[in-house]
Tab-separated table of C-alpha atoms in Angstrom:
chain	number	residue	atom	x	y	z
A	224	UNK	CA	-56.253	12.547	-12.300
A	225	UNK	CA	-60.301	12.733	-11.314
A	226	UNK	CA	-62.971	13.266	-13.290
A	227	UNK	CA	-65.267	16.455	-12.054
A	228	UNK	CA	-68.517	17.372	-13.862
A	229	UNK	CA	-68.177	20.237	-15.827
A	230	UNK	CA	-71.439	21.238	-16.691
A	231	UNK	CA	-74.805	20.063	-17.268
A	232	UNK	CA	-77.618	20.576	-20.357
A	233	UNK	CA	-80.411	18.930	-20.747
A	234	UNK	CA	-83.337	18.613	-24.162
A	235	UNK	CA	-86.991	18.654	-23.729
A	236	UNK	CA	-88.416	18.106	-26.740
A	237	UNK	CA	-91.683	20.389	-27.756
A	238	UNK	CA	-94.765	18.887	-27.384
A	239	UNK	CA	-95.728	18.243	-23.787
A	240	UNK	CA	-98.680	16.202	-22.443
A	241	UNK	CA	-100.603	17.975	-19.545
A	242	UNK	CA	-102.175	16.356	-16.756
A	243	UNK	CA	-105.086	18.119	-17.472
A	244	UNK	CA	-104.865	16.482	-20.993
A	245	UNK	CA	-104.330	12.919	-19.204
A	246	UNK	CA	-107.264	13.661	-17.256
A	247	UNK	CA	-109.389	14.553	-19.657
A	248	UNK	CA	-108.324	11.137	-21.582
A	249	UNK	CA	-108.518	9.399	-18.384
A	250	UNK	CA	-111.818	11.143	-16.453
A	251	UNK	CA	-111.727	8.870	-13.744
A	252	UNK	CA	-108.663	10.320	-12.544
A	253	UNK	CA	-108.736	14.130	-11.669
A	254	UNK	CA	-106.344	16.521	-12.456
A	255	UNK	CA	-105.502	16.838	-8.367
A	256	UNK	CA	-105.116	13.258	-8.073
A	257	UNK	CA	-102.676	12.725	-10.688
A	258	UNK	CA	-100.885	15.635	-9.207
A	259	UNK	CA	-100.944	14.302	-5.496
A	260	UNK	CA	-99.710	10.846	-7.104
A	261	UNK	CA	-97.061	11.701	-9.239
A	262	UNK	CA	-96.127	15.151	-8.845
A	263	UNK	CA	-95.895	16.073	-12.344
A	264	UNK	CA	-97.806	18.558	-14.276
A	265	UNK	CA	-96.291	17.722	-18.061
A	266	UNK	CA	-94.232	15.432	-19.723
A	267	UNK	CA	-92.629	16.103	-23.021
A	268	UNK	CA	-92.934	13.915	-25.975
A	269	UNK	CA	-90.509	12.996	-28.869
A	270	UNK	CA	-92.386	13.850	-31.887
A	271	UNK	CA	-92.628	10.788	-34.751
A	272	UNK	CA	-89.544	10.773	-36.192
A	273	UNK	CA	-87.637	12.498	-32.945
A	274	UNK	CA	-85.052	9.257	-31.889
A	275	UNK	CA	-82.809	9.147	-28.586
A	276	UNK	CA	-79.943	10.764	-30.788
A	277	UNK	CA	-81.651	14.050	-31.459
A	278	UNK	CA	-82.498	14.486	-28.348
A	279	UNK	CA	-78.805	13.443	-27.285
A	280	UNK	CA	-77.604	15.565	-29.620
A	281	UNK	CA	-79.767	18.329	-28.210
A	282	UNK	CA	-78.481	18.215	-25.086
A	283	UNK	CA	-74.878	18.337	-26.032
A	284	UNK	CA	-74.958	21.309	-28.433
A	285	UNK	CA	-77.190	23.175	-25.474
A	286	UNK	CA	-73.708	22.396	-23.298
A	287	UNK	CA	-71.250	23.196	-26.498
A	288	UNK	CA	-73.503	26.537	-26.652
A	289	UNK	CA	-72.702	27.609	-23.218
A	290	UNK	CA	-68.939	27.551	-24.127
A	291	UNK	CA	-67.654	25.228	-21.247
A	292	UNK	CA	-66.242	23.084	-23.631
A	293	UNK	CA	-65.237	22.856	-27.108
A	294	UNK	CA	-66.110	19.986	-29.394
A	295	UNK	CA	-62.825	19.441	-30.648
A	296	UNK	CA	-61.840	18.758	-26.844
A	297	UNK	CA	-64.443	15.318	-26.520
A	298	UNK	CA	-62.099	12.177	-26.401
A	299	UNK	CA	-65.291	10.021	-25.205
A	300	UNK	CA	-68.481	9.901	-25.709
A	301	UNK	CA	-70.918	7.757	-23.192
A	302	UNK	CA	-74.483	6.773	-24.129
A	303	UNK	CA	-77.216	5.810	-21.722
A	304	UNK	CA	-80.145	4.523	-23.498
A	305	UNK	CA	-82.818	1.471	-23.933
A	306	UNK	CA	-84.297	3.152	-26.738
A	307	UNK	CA	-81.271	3.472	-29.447
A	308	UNK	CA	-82.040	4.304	-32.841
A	309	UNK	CA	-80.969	1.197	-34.081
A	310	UNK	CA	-79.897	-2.294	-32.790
A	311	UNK	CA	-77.008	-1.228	-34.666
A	312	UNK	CA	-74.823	0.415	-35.469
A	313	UNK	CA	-74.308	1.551	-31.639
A	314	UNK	CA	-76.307	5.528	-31.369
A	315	UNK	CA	-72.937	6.797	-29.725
A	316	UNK	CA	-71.160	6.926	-32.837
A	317	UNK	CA	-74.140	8.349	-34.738
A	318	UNK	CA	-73.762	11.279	-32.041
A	319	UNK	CA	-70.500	11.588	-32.805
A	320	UNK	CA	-70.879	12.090	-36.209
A	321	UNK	CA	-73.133	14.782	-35.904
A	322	UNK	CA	-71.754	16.634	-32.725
A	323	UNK	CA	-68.311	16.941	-35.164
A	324	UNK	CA	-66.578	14.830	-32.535
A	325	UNK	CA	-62.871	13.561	-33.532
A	326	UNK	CA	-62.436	10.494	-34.438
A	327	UNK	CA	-60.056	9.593	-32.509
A	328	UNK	CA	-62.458	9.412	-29.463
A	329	UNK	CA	-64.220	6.307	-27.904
A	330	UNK	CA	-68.010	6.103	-28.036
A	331	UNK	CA	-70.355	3.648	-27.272
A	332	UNK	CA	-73.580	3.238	-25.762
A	333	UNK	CA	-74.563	1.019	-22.340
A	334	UNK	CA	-78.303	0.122	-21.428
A	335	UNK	CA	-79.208	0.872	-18.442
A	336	UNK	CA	-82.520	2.757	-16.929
A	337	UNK	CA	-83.027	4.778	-14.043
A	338	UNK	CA	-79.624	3.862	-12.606
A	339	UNK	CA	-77.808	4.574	-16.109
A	340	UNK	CA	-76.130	8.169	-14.404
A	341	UNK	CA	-74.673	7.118	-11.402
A	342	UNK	CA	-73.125	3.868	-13.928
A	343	UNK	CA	-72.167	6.679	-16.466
A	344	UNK	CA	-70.306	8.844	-13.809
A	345	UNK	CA	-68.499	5.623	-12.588
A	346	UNK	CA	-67.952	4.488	-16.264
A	347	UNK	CA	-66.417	8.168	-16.714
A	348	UNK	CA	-64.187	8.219	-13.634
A	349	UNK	CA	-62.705	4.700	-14.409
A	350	UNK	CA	-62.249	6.090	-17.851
A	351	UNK	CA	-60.508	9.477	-16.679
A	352	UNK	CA	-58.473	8.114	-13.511
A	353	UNK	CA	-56.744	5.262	-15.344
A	354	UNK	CA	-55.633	8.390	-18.257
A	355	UNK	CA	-57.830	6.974	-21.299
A	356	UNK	CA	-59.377	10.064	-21.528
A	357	UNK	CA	-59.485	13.980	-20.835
A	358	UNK	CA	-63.518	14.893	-21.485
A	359	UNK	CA	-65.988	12.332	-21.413
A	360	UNK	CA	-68.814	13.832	-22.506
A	361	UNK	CA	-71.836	11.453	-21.223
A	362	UNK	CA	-74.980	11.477	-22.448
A	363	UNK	CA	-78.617	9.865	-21.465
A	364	UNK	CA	-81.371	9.799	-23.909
A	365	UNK	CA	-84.892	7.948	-23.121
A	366	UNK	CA	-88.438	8.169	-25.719
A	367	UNK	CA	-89.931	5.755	-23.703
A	368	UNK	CA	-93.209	7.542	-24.886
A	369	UNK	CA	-92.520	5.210	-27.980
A	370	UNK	CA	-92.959	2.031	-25.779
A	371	UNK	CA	-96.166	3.290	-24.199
A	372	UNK	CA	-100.053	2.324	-24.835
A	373	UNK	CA	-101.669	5.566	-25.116
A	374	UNK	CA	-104.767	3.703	-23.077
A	375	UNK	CA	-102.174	2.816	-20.384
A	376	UNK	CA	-102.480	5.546	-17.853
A	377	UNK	CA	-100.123	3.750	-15.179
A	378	UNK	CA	-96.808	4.366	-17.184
A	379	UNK	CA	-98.229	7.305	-19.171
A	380	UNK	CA	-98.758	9.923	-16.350
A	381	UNK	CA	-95.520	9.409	-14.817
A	382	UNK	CA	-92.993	9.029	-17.723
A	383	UNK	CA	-91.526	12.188	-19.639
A	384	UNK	CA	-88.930	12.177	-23.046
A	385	UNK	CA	-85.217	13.923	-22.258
A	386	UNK	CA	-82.095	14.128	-22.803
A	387	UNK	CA	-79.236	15.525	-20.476
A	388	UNK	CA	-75.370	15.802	-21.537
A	389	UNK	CA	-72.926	15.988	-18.640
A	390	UNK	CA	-69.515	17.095	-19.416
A	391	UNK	CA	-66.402	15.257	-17.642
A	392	UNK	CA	-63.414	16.864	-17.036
A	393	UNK	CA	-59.548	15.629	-16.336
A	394	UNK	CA	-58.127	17.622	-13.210
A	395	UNK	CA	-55.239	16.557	-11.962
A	396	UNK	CA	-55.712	16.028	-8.306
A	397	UNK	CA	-55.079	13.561	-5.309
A	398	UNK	CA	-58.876	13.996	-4.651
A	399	UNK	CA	-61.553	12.421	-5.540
A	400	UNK	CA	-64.511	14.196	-6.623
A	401	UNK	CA	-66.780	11.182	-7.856
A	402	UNK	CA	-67.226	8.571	-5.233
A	403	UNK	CA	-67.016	6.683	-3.500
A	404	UNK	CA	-69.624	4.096	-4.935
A	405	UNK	CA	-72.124	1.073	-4.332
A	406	UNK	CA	-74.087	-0.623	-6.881
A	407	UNK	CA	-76.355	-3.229	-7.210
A	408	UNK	CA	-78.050	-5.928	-9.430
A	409	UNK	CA	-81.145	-8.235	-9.031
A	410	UNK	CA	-82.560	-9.540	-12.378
A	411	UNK	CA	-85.584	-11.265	-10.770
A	412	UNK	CA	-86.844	-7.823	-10.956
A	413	UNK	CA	-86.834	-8.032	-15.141
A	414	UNK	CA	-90.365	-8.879	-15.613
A	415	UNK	CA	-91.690	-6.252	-13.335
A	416	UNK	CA	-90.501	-3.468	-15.974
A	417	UNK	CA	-89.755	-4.520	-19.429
A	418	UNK	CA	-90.694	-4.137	-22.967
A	419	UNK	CA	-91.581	-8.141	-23.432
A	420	UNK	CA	-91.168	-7.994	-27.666
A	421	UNK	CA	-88.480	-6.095	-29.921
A	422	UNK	CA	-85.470	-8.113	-29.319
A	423	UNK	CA	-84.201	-11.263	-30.318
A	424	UNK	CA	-85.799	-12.971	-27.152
A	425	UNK	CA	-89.090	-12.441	-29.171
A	426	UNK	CA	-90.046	-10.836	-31.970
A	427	UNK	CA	-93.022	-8.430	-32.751
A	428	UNK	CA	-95.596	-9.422	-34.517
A	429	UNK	CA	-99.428	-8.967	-34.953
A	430	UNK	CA	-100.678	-10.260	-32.142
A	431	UNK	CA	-97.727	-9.212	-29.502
A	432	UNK	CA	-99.320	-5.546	-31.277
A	433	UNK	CA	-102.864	-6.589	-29.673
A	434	UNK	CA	-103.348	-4.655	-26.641
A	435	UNK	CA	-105.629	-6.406	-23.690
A	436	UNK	CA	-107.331	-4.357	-20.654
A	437	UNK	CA	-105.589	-5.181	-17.525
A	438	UNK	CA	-107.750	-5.391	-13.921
A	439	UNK	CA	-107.180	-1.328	-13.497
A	440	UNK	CA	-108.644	-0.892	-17.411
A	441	UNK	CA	-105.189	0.631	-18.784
A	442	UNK	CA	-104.695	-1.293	-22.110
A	443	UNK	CA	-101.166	-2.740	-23.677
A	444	UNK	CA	-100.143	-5.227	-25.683
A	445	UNK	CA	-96.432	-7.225	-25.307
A	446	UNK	CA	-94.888	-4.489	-27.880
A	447	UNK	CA	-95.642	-1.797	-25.057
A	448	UNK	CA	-93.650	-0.776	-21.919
A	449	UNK	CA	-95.426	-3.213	-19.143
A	450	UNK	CA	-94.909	-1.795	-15.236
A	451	UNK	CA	-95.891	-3.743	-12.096
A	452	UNK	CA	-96.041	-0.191	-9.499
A	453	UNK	CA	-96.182	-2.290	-6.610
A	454	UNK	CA	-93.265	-4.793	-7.160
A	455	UNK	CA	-91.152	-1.367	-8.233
A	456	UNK	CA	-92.321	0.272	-5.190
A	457	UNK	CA	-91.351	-2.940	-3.142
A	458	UNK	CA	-87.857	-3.288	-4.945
A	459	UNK	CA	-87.306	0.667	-4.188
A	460	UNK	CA	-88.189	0.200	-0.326
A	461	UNK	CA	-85.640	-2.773	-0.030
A	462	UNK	CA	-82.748	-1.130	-1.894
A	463	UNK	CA	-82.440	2.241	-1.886
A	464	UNK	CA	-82.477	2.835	1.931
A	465	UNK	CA	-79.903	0.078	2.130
A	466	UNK	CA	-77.658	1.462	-0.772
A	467	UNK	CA	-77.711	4.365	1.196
A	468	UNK	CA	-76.627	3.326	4.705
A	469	UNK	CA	-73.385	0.946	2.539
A	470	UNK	CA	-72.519	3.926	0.556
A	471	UNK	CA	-71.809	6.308	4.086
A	472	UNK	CA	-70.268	3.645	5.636
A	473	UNK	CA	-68.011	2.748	2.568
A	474	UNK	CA	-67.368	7.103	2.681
A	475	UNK	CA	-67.024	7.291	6.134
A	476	UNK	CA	-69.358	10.051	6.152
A	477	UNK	CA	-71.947	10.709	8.436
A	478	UNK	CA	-75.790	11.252	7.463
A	479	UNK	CA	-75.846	14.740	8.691
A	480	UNK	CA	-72.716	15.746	6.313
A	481	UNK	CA	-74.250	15.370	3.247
A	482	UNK	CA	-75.555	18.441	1.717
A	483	UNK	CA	-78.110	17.475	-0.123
A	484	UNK	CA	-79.906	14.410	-1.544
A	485	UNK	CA	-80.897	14.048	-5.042
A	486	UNK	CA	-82.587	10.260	-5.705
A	487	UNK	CA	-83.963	8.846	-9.113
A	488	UNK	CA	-87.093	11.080	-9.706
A	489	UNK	CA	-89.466	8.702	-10.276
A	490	UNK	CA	-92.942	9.833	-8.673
A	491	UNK	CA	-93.527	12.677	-5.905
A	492	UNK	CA	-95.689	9.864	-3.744
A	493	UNK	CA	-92.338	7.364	-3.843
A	494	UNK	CA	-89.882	10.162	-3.225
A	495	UNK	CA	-91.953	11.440	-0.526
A	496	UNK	CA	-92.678	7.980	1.278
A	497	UNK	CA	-88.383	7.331	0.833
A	498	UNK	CA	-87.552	10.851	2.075
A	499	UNK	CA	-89.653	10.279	5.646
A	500	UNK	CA	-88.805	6.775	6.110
A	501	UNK	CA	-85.113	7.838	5.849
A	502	UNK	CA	-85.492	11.001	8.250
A	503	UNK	CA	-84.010	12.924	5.022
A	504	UNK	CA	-85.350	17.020	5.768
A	505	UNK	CA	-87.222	18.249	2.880
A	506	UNK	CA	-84.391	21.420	3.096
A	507	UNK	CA	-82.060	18.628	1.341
A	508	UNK	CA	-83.840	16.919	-1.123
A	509	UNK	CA	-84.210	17.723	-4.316
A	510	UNK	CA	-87.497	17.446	-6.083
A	511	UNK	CA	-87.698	18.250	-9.949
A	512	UNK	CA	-90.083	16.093	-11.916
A	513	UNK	CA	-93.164	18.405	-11.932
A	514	UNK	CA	-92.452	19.992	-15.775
A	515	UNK	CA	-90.792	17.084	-17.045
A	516	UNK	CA	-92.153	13.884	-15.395
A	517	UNK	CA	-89.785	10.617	-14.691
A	518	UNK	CA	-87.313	10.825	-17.555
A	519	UNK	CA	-85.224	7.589	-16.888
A	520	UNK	CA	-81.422	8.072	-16.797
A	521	UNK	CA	-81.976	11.917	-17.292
A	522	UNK	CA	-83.668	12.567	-13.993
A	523	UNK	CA	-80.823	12.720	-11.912
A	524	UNK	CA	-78.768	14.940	-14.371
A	525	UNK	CA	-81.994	17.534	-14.571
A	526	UNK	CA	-82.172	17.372	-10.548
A	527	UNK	CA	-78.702	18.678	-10.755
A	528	UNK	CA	-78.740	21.032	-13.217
A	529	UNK	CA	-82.589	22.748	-11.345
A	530	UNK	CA	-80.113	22.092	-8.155
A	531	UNK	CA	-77.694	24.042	-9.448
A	532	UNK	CA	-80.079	27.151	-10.474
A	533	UNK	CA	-81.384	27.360	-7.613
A	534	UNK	CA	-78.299	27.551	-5.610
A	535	UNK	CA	-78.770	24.299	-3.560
A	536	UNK	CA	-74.815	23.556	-5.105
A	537	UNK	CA	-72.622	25.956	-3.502
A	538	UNK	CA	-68.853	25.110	-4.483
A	539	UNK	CA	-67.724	21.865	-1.795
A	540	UNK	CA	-71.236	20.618	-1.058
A	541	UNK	CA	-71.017	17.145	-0.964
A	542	UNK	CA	-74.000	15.319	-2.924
A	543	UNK	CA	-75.613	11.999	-2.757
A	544	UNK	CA	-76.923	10.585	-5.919
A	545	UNK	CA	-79.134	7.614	-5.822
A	546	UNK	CA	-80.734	5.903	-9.335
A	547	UNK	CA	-82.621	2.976	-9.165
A	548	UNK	CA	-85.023	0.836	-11.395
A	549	UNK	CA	-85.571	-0.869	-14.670
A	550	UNK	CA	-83.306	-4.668	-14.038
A	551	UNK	CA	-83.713	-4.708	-11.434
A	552	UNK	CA	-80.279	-2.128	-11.290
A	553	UNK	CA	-79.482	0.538	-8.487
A	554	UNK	CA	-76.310	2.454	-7.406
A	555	UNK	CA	-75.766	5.235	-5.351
A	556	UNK	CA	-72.644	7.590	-5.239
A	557	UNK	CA	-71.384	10.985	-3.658
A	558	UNK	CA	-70.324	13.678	-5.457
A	559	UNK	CA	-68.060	16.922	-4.212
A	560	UNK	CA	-69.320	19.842	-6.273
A	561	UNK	CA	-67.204	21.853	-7.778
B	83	UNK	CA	-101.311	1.479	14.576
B	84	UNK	CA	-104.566	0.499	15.950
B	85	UNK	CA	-107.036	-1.425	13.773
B	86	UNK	CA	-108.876	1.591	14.266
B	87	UNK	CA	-106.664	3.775	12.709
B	88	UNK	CA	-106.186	1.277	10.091
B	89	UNK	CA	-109.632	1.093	9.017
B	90	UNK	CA	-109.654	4.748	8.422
B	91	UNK	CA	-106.517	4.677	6.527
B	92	UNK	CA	-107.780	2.034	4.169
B	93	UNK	CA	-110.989	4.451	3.926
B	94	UNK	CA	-108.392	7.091	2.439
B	95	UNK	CA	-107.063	4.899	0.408
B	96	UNK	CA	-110.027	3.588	-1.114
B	97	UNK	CA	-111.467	6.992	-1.466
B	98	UNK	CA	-114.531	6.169	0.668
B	99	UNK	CA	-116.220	8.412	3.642
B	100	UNK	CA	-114.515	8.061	6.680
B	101	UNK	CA	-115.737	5.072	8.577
B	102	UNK	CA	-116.621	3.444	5.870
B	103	UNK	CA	-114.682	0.197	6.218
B	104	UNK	CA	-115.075	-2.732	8.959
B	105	UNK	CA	-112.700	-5.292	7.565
B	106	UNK	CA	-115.307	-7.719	6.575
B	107	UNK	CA	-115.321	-6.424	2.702
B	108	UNK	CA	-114.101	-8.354	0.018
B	109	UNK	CA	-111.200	-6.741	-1.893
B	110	UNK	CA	-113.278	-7.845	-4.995
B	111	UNK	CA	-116.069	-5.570	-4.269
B	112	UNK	CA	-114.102	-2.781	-3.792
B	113	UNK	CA	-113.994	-0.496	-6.677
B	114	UNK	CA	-110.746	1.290	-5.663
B	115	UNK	CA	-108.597	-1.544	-4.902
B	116	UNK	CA	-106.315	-1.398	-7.556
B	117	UNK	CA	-102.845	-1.333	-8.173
B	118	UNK	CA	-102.233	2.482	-7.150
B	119	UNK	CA	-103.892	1.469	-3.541
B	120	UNK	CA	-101.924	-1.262	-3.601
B	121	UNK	CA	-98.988	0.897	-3.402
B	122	UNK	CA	-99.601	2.895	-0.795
B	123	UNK	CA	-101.034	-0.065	1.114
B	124	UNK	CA	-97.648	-1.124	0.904
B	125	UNK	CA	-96.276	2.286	2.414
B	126	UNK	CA	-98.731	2.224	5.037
B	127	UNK	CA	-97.522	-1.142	6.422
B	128	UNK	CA	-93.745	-0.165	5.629
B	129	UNK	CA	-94.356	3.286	7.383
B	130	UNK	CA	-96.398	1.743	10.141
B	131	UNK	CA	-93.842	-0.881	11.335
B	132	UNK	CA	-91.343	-1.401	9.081
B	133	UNK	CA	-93.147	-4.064	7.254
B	134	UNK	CA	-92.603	-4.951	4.015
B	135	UNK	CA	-95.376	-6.724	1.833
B	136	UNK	CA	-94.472	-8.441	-1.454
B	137	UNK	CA	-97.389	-7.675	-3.926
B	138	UNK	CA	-97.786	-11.367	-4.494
B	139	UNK	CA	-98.598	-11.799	-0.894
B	140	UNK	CA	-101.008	-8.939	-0.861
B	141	UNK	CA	-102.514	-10.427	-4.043
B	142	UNK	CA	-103.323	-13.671	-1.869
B	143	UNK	CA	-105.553	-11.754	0.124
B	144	UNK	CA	-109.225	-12.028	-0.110
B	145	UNK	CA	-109.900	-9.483	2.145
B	146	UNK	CA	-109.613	-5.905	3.926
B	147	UNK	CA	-108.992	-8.388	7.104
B	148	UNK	CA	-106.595	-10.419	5.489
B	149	UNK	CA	-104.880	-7.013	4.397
B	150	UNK	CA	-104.780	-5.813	8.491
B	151	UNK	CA	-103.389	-9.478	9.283
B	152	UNK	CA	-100.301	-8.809	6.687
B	153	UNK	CA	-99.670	-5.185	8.032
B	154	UNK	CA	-99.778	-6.987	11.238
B	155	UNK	CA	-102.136	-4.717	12.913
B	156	UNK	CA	-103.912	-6.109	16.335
């Protein structure tokens, strides 16, 4: 048995920030600058009381909609998120209480960032090749928008809300489908991206709420979501075209053979800079940030499913998925589409 | 990539007139250096030779000189 994705959905939810509206906030930065930057024309936001689970849950009724899969047929559910609902009980089984799940499937949730997909798909093929279950149904929910200053234009022009929900599927074949892949951990990266306050490490209080200017002028305080660009950008130059060179070599597959690249959308300028460095033509990588922004774990799942629309996906095309960020944490995989 | 050429890149960067820089000027007293040049500083060196700058090195640096030393341009 393999595990093959099934389908994709993904959740926006409504209200959407504009880079017109960021650069009317923000006038030193013009409208075409934030677009040459980042790529990304608007983000959506989670409204007040909109948590990682609605838009999780979004996502999956979007998929149960399209009738690929019945509810009733979920033995697993995965969750991909660093902004649960609560610190307990885990958001997974929250979501399947109110997708009408069974009970008798597994759920829980992992935290991981902007490499939480390609860990999900490996978490779901582990799950499906050793028989423990039939349909995982994984899920990746972000609000970082929660995190973020609203004076903090670094992180607030580049990062969108989502939600995707990727249905996994039992087939019983010799073949693989998922795989093969590489991962990879550095936690000296941890202060680079990280929300200092909020866990048990140390607590919020009143003046981890006081927000300071930094030496650009974007304001945030401990309780907000803190990102060093350049160390991220240096991290992303080191590892990804690495991951990329182990993960042919441990395929035995040749550059030229894959079909089309689809990396971690984080920002058009560090997609662009990977994509020449690595000799990758534009014909076979996929871009899809501009209407939703970098969406964490959900970018790679979004990539797919704008992929797929656009016909970039044809049945047998063999894919290379790359996620890397927040941990530092990075993995990169191939998929066969099916 | 001559220092020539590097000059002119920095002028990009910064958002100044072409011709701008000579290599004397003192990151300080740039209004522009910040950490979005900083990035693509660092993809100018990596794209230019392969090198890659940690920003705590770059943050060492006093000056556009010093920056043209790290990039190891001539």
């Amino acid at each position: 048995m393999h595990a093959v994705i099934s389908a994709i959905e993904y959740y926006l939810p409504e209200a959407t920030v504009s880079t017109g509206d960021l650069s009317a906030e923000f006038p030193e930065w013009s409208v075409e600058k934030i677009d040459s930057k980042t790529g990304i024309c608007e983000r959506h936001i989670a409204g007040k009381d909109e948590c990682s689970s609605d838009l999780a849950v979004a996502a999956a009724e979007k998929l149960f909609s399209a009738g690929v899969s019945r509810r009733e047929e979920i033995d697993y559910v995965l969750l991909c998120t660093q902004s649960p609902d609560y610190f307990l009980p885990t958001t997974a089984c929250l979501i399947q209480d109110r997708l009408g799940i069974a009970t008798a499937a597994g759920a829980l949730d992992f935290n991981l960032g902007c490499s939480g997909y390609v860990y999900g798909l490996g978490l779901a093929e582990g799950l499906i090749s050793t028989g423990q279950a039939q349909n995982v149904l994984l899920l990746t929910a972000e609000t970082y928008s929660k995190f973020i200053h609203p004076r903090d234009k670094s992180v607030r022009t580049i990062f969108g809300d989502a939600a995707a929900a990727t249905l996994l599927t039992a087939v019983d074949t010799a073949q693989s489908f998922l795989g093969p892949f590489v991962y990879g951990t550095d936690g000296k990266g941890a202060p680079n991206l990280i929300v200092p306050t909020g866990g048990m490490r140390r607590s919020r209080t009143p003046e981890t709420a006081t927000a300071s200017e930094d030496e650009s002028g974007n304001l945030r305080g401990a309780d907000n979501l803190f990102m060093d660009g350049a160390e991220i950008f240096n991290f992303t130059l080191s590892a990804v075209p690495k991951s990329v060179e182990m993960l042919l070599s441990k395929a035995g597959v040749g550059f030229d053979q894959v079909d089309l690249f689809v990396f971690h959308q984080a920002n058009k300028y560090m997609l662009e800079h990977l994509r020449k460095r690595m000799k990758i033509p534009v014909e076979k990588f996929q871009m899809s940030l501009a209407h939703c922004g970098n969406t964490v774990s959900s970018t790679l799942p979004i990539a797919l499913k704008h992929a797929s629309m656009e016909g970039r996906l044809p049945p047998g095309a063999l894919v290379m998925l790359v996620g890397f960020g927040v941990g530092y944490s990075w993995g990169a995989m191939l998929v066969r589409w099916r | 990539m001559t220092r020539q050429e590097f000059l002119l890149a920095m002028d990009r960067i910064l958002e100044l007139p072409e011709g701008t820089l000579t290599g004397a000027e003192s990151l300080d007293d740039l209004e522009n250096w910040n950490s979005l040049a900083m990035v693509e500083y660092i993809a100018l060196a990596d794209s230019n030779n392969g090198t890659q700058l940690s920003p705590r090195q770059i943050r060492d640096g006093t000056s556009i000189d010093d920056l043209a030393k790290l990039a190891r341009i001539d």
